PDB file of C-alpha atoms in Angstrom:
ATOM      1  CA  MET Z   1       6.186  23.814  51.086  1.00  0.00           C
ATOM      2  CA  PHE Z   2       8.822  25.610  49.142  1.00  0.00           C
ATOM      3  CA  GLU Z   3      10.295  22.403  47.900  1.00  0.00           C
ATOM      4  CA  LEU Z   4       6.919  21.159  46.715  1.00  0.00           C
ATOM      5  CA  HIS Z   5       6.328  24.230  44.441  1.00  0.00           C
ATOM      6  CA  ARG Z   6       9.833  24.278  42.995  1.00  0.00           C
ATOM      7  CA  PRO Z   7       9.125  21.984  39.992  1.00  0.00           C
ATOM      8  CA  ARG Z   8       6.020  24.075  39.152  1.00  0.00           C
ATOM      9  CA  LEU Z   9       8.180  27.277  39.098  1.00  0.00           C
ATOM     10  CA  ARG Z  10      10.661  25.645  36.792  1.00  0.00           C
ATOM     11  CA  LEU Z  11       7.862  24.603  34.501  1.00  0.00           C
ATOM     12  CA  ILE Z  12       6.485  28.096  34.432  1.00  0.00           C
ATOM     13  CA  ALA Z  13       9.855  29.561  33.701  1.00  0.00           C
ATOM     14  CA  ALA Z  14      10.471  27.159  30.883  1.00  0.00           C
ATOM     15  CA  SER Z  15       7.016  27.917  29.419  1.00  0.00           C
ATOM     16  CA  LEU Z  16       7.794  31.640  29.454  1.00  0.00           C
ATOM     17  CA  VAL Z  17      11.068  31.005  27.564  1.00  0.00           C
ATOM     18  CA  VAL Z  18       9.321  28.921  24.915  1.00  0.00           C
ATOM     19  CA  LEU Z  19       6.682  31.617  24.577  1.00  0.00           C
ATOM     20  CA  ALA Z  20       9.298  34.321  24.261  1.00  0.00           C
ATOM     21  CA  LEU Z  21      11.105  32.393  21.471  1.00  0.00           C
ATOM     22  CA  ALA Z  22       7.831  31.821  19.655  1.00  0.00           C
ATOM     23  CA  MET Z  23       7.023  35.573  19.706  1.00  0.00           C
ATOM     24  CA  ALA Z  24      10.502  36.377  18.406  1.00  0.00           C
ATOM     25  CA  SER Z  25      10.107  33.819  15.617  1.00  0.00           C
ATOM     26  CA  ALA Z  26       6.678  35.293  14.597  1.00  0.00           C
ATOM     27  CA  ALA Z  27       8.179  38.745  14.594  1.00  0.00           C
ATOM     28  CA  GLY Z  28      10.927  37.512  12.327  1.00  0.00           C
ATOM     29  CA  CYS Z  29       8.308  36.399   9.801  1.00  0.00           C
ATOM     30  CA  GLY Z  30       6.749  39.903   9.643  1.00  0.00           C
ATOM     31  CA  SER Z  31       7.683  42.884   7.527  1.00  0.00           C
ATOM     32  CA  GLU Z  32      11.213  42.998   8.957  1.00  0.00           C
ATOM     33  CA  GLU Z  33      12.115  40.101   6.722  1.00  0.00           C
ATOM     34  CA  ARG Z  34      10.812  41.534   3.535  1.00  0.00           C
ATOM     35  CA  ASN Z  35      13.710  41.977   1.231  1.00  0.00           C
ATOM     36  CA  VAL Z  36      14.545  42.915  -2.253  1.00  0.00           C
ATOM     37  CA  THR Z  37      17.961  42.284  -3.970  1.00  0.00           C
ATOM     38  CA  ILE Z  38      19.168  43.315  -7.346  1.00  0.00           C
ATOM     39  CA  VAL Z  39      20.659  40.199  -8.944  1.00  0.00           C
ATOM     40  CA  GLU Z  40      21.287  41.859 -12.378  1.00  0.00           C
ATOM     41  CA  PRO Z  41      23.438  43.867 -13.019  1.00  0.00           C
ATOM     42  CA  ALA Z  42      26.000  43.206 -10.322  1.00  0.00           C
ATOM     43  CA  GLN Z  43      27.430  45.957  -8.131  1.00  0.00           C
ATOM     44  CA  GLY Z  44      30.493  47.539  -9.925  1.00  0.00           C
ATOM     45  CA  ALA Z  45      29.820  45.701 -13.226  1.00  0.00           C
ATOM     46  CA  THR Z  46      30.911  47.198 -16.565  1.00  0.00           C
ATOM     47  CA  ILE Z  47      28.254  46.885 -19.276  1.00  0.00           C
ATOM     48  CA  ASN Z  48      27.684  48.187 -22.785  1.00  0.00           C
ATOM     49  CA  VAL Z  49      25.601  51.144 -23.680  1.00  0.00           C
ATOM     50  CA  GLY Z  50      22.061  50.479 -24.854  1.00  0.00           C
ATOM     51  CA  ASP Z  51      19.219  48.716 -23.047  1.00  0.00           C
ATOM     52  CA  VAL Z  52      19.988  47.582 -19.547  1.00  0.00           C
ATOM     53  CA  LYS Z  53      17.905  44.943 -17.800  1.00  0.00           C
ATOM     54  CA  VAL Z  54      17.449  45.102 -14.103  1.00  0.00           C
ATOM     55  CA  VAL Z  55      16.390  41.908 -12.381  1.00  0.00           C
ATOM     56  CA  VAL Z  56      15.388  41.621  -8.630  1.00  0.00           C
ATOM     57  CA  ASP Z  57      14.762  38.887  -6.111  1.00  0.00           C
ATOM     58  CA  VAL Z  58      11.903  39.567  -3.741  1.00  0.00           C
ATOM     59  CA  LYS Z  59      11.213  37.762  -0.395  1.00  0.00           C
ATOM     60  CA  LYS Z  60       8.157  37.797   1.931  1.00  0.00           C
ATOM     61  CA  PHE Z  61       6.256  40.101  -0.487  1.00  0.00           C
ATOM     62  CA  ASN Z  62       3.755  39.300  -3.163  1.00  0.00           C
ATOM     63  CA  ILE Z  63       4.156  41.116  -6.490  1.00  0.00           C
ATOM     64  CA  VAL Z  64       0.621  41.746  -7.886  1.00  0.00           C
ATOM     65  CA  ASP Z  65      -0.768  43.705 -10.759  1.00  0.00           C
ATOM     66  CA  LYS Z  66      -2.950  46.012  -8.761  1.00  0.00           C
ATOM     67  CA  LEU Z  67      -1.281  49.338  -9.518  1.00  0.00           C
ATOM     68  CA  ASP Z  68      -3.239  52.388  -8.302  1.00  0.00           C
ATOM     69  CA  GLN Z  69      -5.465  50.278  -6.108  1.00  0.00           C
ATOM     70  CA  ASN Z  70      -5.890  50.466  -2.367  1.00  0.00           C
ATOM     71  CA  ALA Z  71      -2.905  49.301  -0.267  1.00  0.00           C
ATOM     72  CA  GLU Z  72      -3.091  45.773   1.099  1.00  0.00           C
ATOM     73  CA  ASP Z  73      -0.575  44.461   3.566  1.00  0.00           C
ATOM     74  CA  GLY Z  74       1.871  41.989   2.106  1.00  0.00           C
ATOM     75  CA  GLU Z  75       1.343  42.836  -1.538  1.00  0.00           C
ATOM     76  CA  GLY Z  76       2.279  45.445  -4.064  1.00  0.00           C
ATOM     77  CA  HIS Z  77       4.779  46.123  -6.851  1.00  0.00           C
ATOM     78  CA  VAL Z  78       8.277  47.345  -7.551  1.00  0.00           C
ATOM     79  CA  HIS Z  79       9.489  50.851  -8.428  1.00  0.00           C
ATOM     80  CA  PHE Z  80      12.558  50.873 -10.554  1.00  0.00           C
ATOM     81  CA  TYR Z  81      14.826  53.967 -10.432  1.00  0.00           C
ATOM     82  CA  ILE Z  82      17.801  55.224 -12.452  1.00  0.00           C
ATOM     83  CA  ASP Z  83      20.239  57.940 -11.194  1.00  0.00           C
ATOM     84  CA  VAL Z  84      17.987  59.146  -8.415  1.00  0.00           C
ATOM     85  CA  GLY Z  85      19.973  60.916  -5.720  1.00  0.00           C
ATOM     86  CA  GLU Z  86      17.581  60.104  -2.857  1.00  0.00           C
ATOM     87  CA  ILE Z  87      14.914  57.396  -2.958  1.00  0.00           C
ATOM     88  CA  PRO Z  88      11.580  58.772  -1.845  1.00  0.00           C
ATOM     89  CA  THR Z  89      10.392  57.035   1.396  1.00  0.00           C
ATOM     90  CA  LYS Z  90       8.013  59.439   3.036  1.00  0.00           C
ATOM     91  CA  ASP Z  91       5.181  57.518   4.724  1.00  0.00           C
ATOM     92  CA  GLY Z  92       1.854  57.822   2.954  1.00  0.00           C
ATOM     93  CA  GLU Z  93       3.228  59.626  -0.099  1.00  0.00           C
ATOM     94  CA  PRO Z  94       3.787  58.007  -3.569  1.00  0.00           C
ATOM     95  CA  ALA Z  95       7.452  56.950  -3.917  1.00  0.00           C
ATOM     96  CA  VAL Z  96       7.836  58.556  -7.287  1.00  0.00           C
ATOM     97  CA  THR Z  97      10.499  60.824  -8.782  1.00  0.00           C
ATOM     98  CA  LYS Z  98      10.597  62.966 -11.931  1.00  0.00           C
ATOM     99  CA  GLU Z  99       9.610  61.532 -15.284  1.00  0.00           C
ATOM    100  CA  GLY Z 100      12.199  59.317 -16.893  1.00  0.00           C
ATOM    101  CA  THR Z 101      13.904  58.401 -13.608  1.00  0.00           C
ATOM    102  CA  TYR Z 102      11.399  55.776 -12.211  1.00  0.00           C
ATOM    103  CA  HIS Z 103       9.101  53.092 -13.560  1.00  0.00           C
ATOM    104  CA  ALA Z 104       6.384  51.182 -11.707  1.00  0.00           C
ATOM    105  CA  GLN Z 105       6.370  47.488 -12.658  1.00  0.00           C
ATOM    106  CA  ALA Z 106       4.289  44.540 -11.368  1.00  0.00           C
ATOM    107  CA  THR Z 107       7.142  42.076 -12.227  1.00  0.00           C
ATOM    108  CA  THR Z 108      10.656  41.450 -10.911  1.00  0.00           C
ATOM    109  CA  GLU Z 109      12.458  42.926 -13.889  1.00  0.00           C
ATOM    110  CA  TYR Z 110      12.504  45.905 -16.101  1.00  0.00           C
ATOM    111  CA  VAL Z 111      14.662  47.049 -19.091  1.00  0.00           C
ATOM    112  CA  TRP Z 112      15.904  50.669 -19.055  1.00  0.00           C
ATOM    113  CA  PRO Z 113      16.116  51.745 -22.770  1.00  0.00           C
ATOM    114  CA  ASP Z 114      19.094  53.457 -24.432  1.00  0.00           C
ATOM    115  CA  VAL Z 115      21.301  53.932 -21.336  1.00  0.00           C
ATOM    116  CA  LYS Z 116      24.207  56.246 -22.243  1.00  0.00           C
ATOM    117  CA  ALA Z 117      27.847  55.788 -21.424  1.00  0.00           C
ATOM    118  CA  GLY Z 118      28.914  56.804 -17.896  1.00  0.00           C
ATOM    119  CA  GLU Z 119      28.395  55.792 -14.269  1.00  0.00           C
ATOM    120  CA  HIS Z 120      24.745  54.927 -13.414  1.00  0.00           C
ATOM    121  CA  THR Z 121      22.930  53.903 -10.230  1.00  0.00           C
ATOM    122  CA  PHE Z 122      19.986  51.532 -10.502  1.00  0.00           C
ATOM    123  CA  ALA Z 123      17.719  51.276  -7.530  1.00  0.00           C
ATOM    124  CA  VAL Z 124      14.485  49.467  -6.661  1.00  0.00           C
ATOM    125  CA  GLN Z 125      11.948  49.730  -3.948  1.00  0.00           C
ATOM    126  CA  LEU Z 126       9.035  47.567  -2.840  1.00  0.00           C
ATOM    127  CA  VAL Z 127       5.866  49.625  -2.667  1.00  0.00           C
ATOM    128  CA  ASN Z 128       2.135  49.200  -1.964  1.00  0.00           C
ATOM    129  CA  ASN Z 129      -0.547  49.087  -4.581  1.00  0.00           C
ATOM    130  CA  ASP Z 130      -0.992  52.832  -4.143  1.00  0.00           C
ATOM    131  CA  HIS Z 131       2.702  53.449  -4.731  1.00  0.00           C
ATOM    132  CA  THR Z 132       3.425  54.361  -1.122  1.00  0.00           C
ATOM    133  CA  PRO Z 133       6.513  52.848   0.486  1.00  0.00           C
ATOM    134  CA  LEU Z 134       6.381  49.946   3.004  1.00  0.00           C
ATOM    135  CA  LYS Z 135       7.033  50.304   6.702  1.00  0.00           C
ATOM    136  CA  PRO Z 136       9.969  50.168   7.014  1.00  0.00           C
ATOM    137  CA  PRO Z 137      11.090  51.015   3.454  1.00  0.00           C
ATOM    138  CA  VAL Z 138      12.633  48.072   1.475  1.00  0.00           C
ATOM    139  CA  ILE Z 139      15.205  49.310  -1.020  1.00  0.00           C
ATOM    140  CA  ALA Z 140      18.232  48.013  -2.921  1.00  0.00           C
ATOM    141  CA  GLN Z 141      20.658  49.660  -5.386  1.00  0.00           C
ATOM    142  CA  VAL Z 142      23.762  49.054  -7.401  1.00  0.00           C
ATOM    143  CA  THR Z 143      26.187  51.320  -9.236  1.00  0.00           C
ATOM    144  CA  VAL Z 144      27.682  50.235 -12.575  1.00  0.00           C
ATOM    145  CA  GLU Z 145      29.927  51.611 -15.355  1.00  0.00           C
ATOM    146  CA  VAL Z 146      28.316  51.831 -18.834  1.00  0.00           C
ATOM    147  CA  LYS Z 147      30.663  52.023 -21.721  1.00  0.00           C
ATOM    148  CA  ALA Z 148      30.567  52.069 -25.507  1.00  0.00           C
ATOM    149  CA  ALA Z 149      30.815  48.792 -27.220  1.00  0.00           C
ATOM    150  CA  GLY Z 150      34.451  47.660 -27.203  1.00  0.00           C
ATOM    151  CA  GLY Z 151      35.185  50.189 -24.427  1.00  0.00           C
ATOM    152  CA  GLY Z 152      35.917  52.933 -27.017  1.00  0.00           C
ATOM    153  CA  THR Z 153      35.070  56.589 -26.546  1.00  0.00           C
ATOM    154  CA  ALA Z 154      33.923  59.218 -28.916  1.00  0.00           C
ATOM    155  CA  PRO Z 155      36.785  60.465 -31.132  1.00  0.00           C
ATOM    156  CA  ALA Z 156      38.240  63.756 -30.130  1.00  0.00           C
ATOM    157  CA  SER Z 157      37.858  66.620 -32.538  1.00  0.00           C
ATOM    158  CA  SER Z 158      40.981  67.297 -34.674  1.00  0.00           C
ATOM    159  CA  PRO Z 159      42.892  70.569 -33.833  1.00  0.00           C
ATOM    160  CA  THR Z 160      42.382  73.455 -36.209  1.00  0.00           C
ATOM    161  CA  ARG Z 161      45.438  73.945 -38.501  1.00  0.00           C
ATOM    162  CA  SER Z 162      47.223  77.281 -38.469  1.00  0.00           C
ATOM    163  CA  PRO Z 163      47.097  79.064 -41.853  1.00  0.00           C
ATOM    164  CA  ALA Z 164      50.894  78.476 -42.492  1.00  0.00           C
ATOM    165  CA  ALA Z 165      50.466  74.716 -42.012  1.00  0.00           C
ATOM    166  CA  SER Z 166      47.667  74.220 -44.499  1.00  0.00           C
ATOM    167  CA  PRO Z 167      49.037  72.464 -47.625  1.00  0.00           C
ATOM    168  CA  GLY Z 168      46.449  74.179 -49.784  1.00  0.00           C
ATOM    169  CA  GLY Z 169      47.045  77.544 -48.385  1.00  0.00           C
ATOM    170  CA  THR Z 170      44.488  79.745 -46.641  1.00  0.00           C
ATOM    171  CA  SER Z 171      43.301  83.241 -47.105  1.00  0.00           C
ATOM    172  CA  SER Z 172      45.725  85.888 -46.028  1.00  0.00           C
ATOM    173  CA  PRO Z 173      44.678  88.202 -43.245  1.00  0.00           C
ATOM    174  CA  THR Z 174      45.670  91.073 -45.492  1.00  0.00           C
ATOM    175  CA  GLY Z 175      43.127  90.154 -48.089  1.00  0.00           C
ATOM    176  CA  GLY Z 176      45.406  88.109 -50.430  1.00  0.00           C
ATOM    177  CA  THR Z 177      44.454  84.849 -52.016  1.00  0.00           C
ATOM    178  CA  SER Z 178      45.798  81.326 -51.561  1.00  0.00           C
ATOM    179  CA  SER Z 179      49.084  80.400 -53.185  1.00  0.00           C
ATOM    180  CA  PRO Z 180      49.383  76.843 -54.592  1.00  0.00           C
ATOM    181  CA  THR Z 181      52.662  76.375 -52.712  1.00  0.00           C
ATOM    182  CA  GLY Z 182      51.154  77.466 -49.420  1.00  0.00           C
ATOM    183  CA  GLY Z 183      52.512  81.025 -49.534  1.00  0.00           C
ATOM    184  CA  THR Z 184      50.284  84.012 -49.600  1.00  0.00           C
ATOM    185  CA  ALA Z 185      50.300  86.526 -52.398  1.00  0.00           C
ATOM    186  CA  ILE Z 186      50.580  90.007 -51.056  1.00  0.00           C
ATOM    187  CA  PRO Z 187      48.544  92.465 -53.075  1.00  0.00           C
ATOM    188  CA  THR Z 188      50.444  95.464 -54.502  1.00  0.00           C
ATOM    189  CA  PRO Z 189      49.016  98.607 -53.028  1.00  0.00           C
ATOM    190  CA  ALA Z 190      47.662 101.160 -55.548  1.00  0.00           C
ATOM    191  CA  ARG Z 191      49.499 104.382 -55.947  1.00  0.00           C
ATOM    192  CA  PRO Z 192      47.663 107.353 -54.545  1.00  0.00           C
ATOM    193  CA  GLY Z 193      45.660 109.104 -57.224  1.00  0.00           C
ATOM    194  CA  GLY Z 194      46.904 106.796 -59.949  1.00  0.00           C
ATOM    195  CA  THR Z 195      46.244 103.319 -61.331  1.00  0.00           C
ATOM    196  CA  SER Z 196      48.044 100.148 -60.922  1.00  0.00           C
ATOM    197  CA  PRO Z 197      51.360  99.672 -62.936  1.00  0.00           C
ATOM    198  CA  ALA Z 198      49.845  96.681 -64.530  1.00  0.00           C
ATOM    199  CA  GLY Z 199      46.989  98.749 -65.871  1.00  0.00           C
ATOM    200  CA  THR Z 200      46.805 101.055 -68.873  1.00  0.00           C
ATOM    201  CA  GLY Z 201      49.993 102.945 -67.845  1.00  0.00           C
ATOM    202  CA  ALA Z 202      50.505 106.264 -66.077  1.00  0.00           C
ATOM    203  CA  SER Z 203      49.066 109.305 -67.893  1.00  0.00           C
ATOM    204  CA  ALA Z 204      51.681 111.913 -69.026  1.00  0.00           C
ATOM    205  CA  THR Z 205      51.256 115.728 -69.002  1.00  0.00           C
ATOM    206  CA  ALA Z 206      52.506 117.529 -72.153  1.00  0.00           C
ATOM    207  CA  THR Z 207      55.426 119.878 -71.508  1.00  0.00           C
ATOM    208  CA  PRO Z 208      55.242 123.171 -73.452  1.00  0.00           C
ATOM    209  CA  THR Z 209      58.114 123.654 -76.046  1.00  0.00           C
ATOM    210  CA  ARG Z 210      59.962 126.941 -75.697  1.00  0.00           C
ATOM    211  CA  PRO Z 211      60.263 128.580 -79.221  1.00  0.00           C
ATOM    212  CA  THR Z 212      63.809 128.895 -80.564  1.00  0.00           C
ATOM    213  CA  PRO Z 213      64.719 132.502 -81.472  1.00  0.00           C
ATOM    214  CA  THR Z 214      65.471 133.131 -85.150  1.00  0.00           C
ATOM    215  CA  ALA Z 215      68.487 135.235 -86.173  1.00  0.00           C
ATOM    216  CA  THR Z 216      67.719 138.411 -88.219  1.00  0.00           C
ATOM    217  CA  PRO Z 217      70.048 138.945 -91.171  1.00  0.00           C
TER     218      PRO Z 217
END
């Protein structure tokens, strides 16, 4: 009897294996395979200041223009982020950050305007029509270096010259005026109670003349 049922057992076992493989394949076609990749700019790239275009590649997810509508499985849009420390992924809550750091877009690219020089992190997240994150969240990010055109930097401010080094002379801390040769004219202090020697001259006090005695003949 056992020998008669052996082929049947093998057939059942083979069928179970095929069924398990089919289930695994079906699971692989679900949300686990949803993916987003940033194709521009590349990780670690150096780009010029100004407008920066971020382009993404999306798989197993339909990008539709239904912003603010009810969530529908398998469709939604993209949230673009710039310099966000932590991407919001709380279930059931809109995946938004403060103004100026994110943008909701029903396309696979967005241009960040007037990006300044420095290191910047660009991130993206696939979200539902109502802006809530997917389950599990689908995120990608890159960090790039943004530099001024030609790689230059802002010119450093020139150091302040000391008064002695100025070719035109500077005001003396004692109140003097600039000398054409760079020296400082030192003012002549006024004499106490008097006037400057260069003025009208010092006033003189008359000295009384002692009378000369006259001899009596």
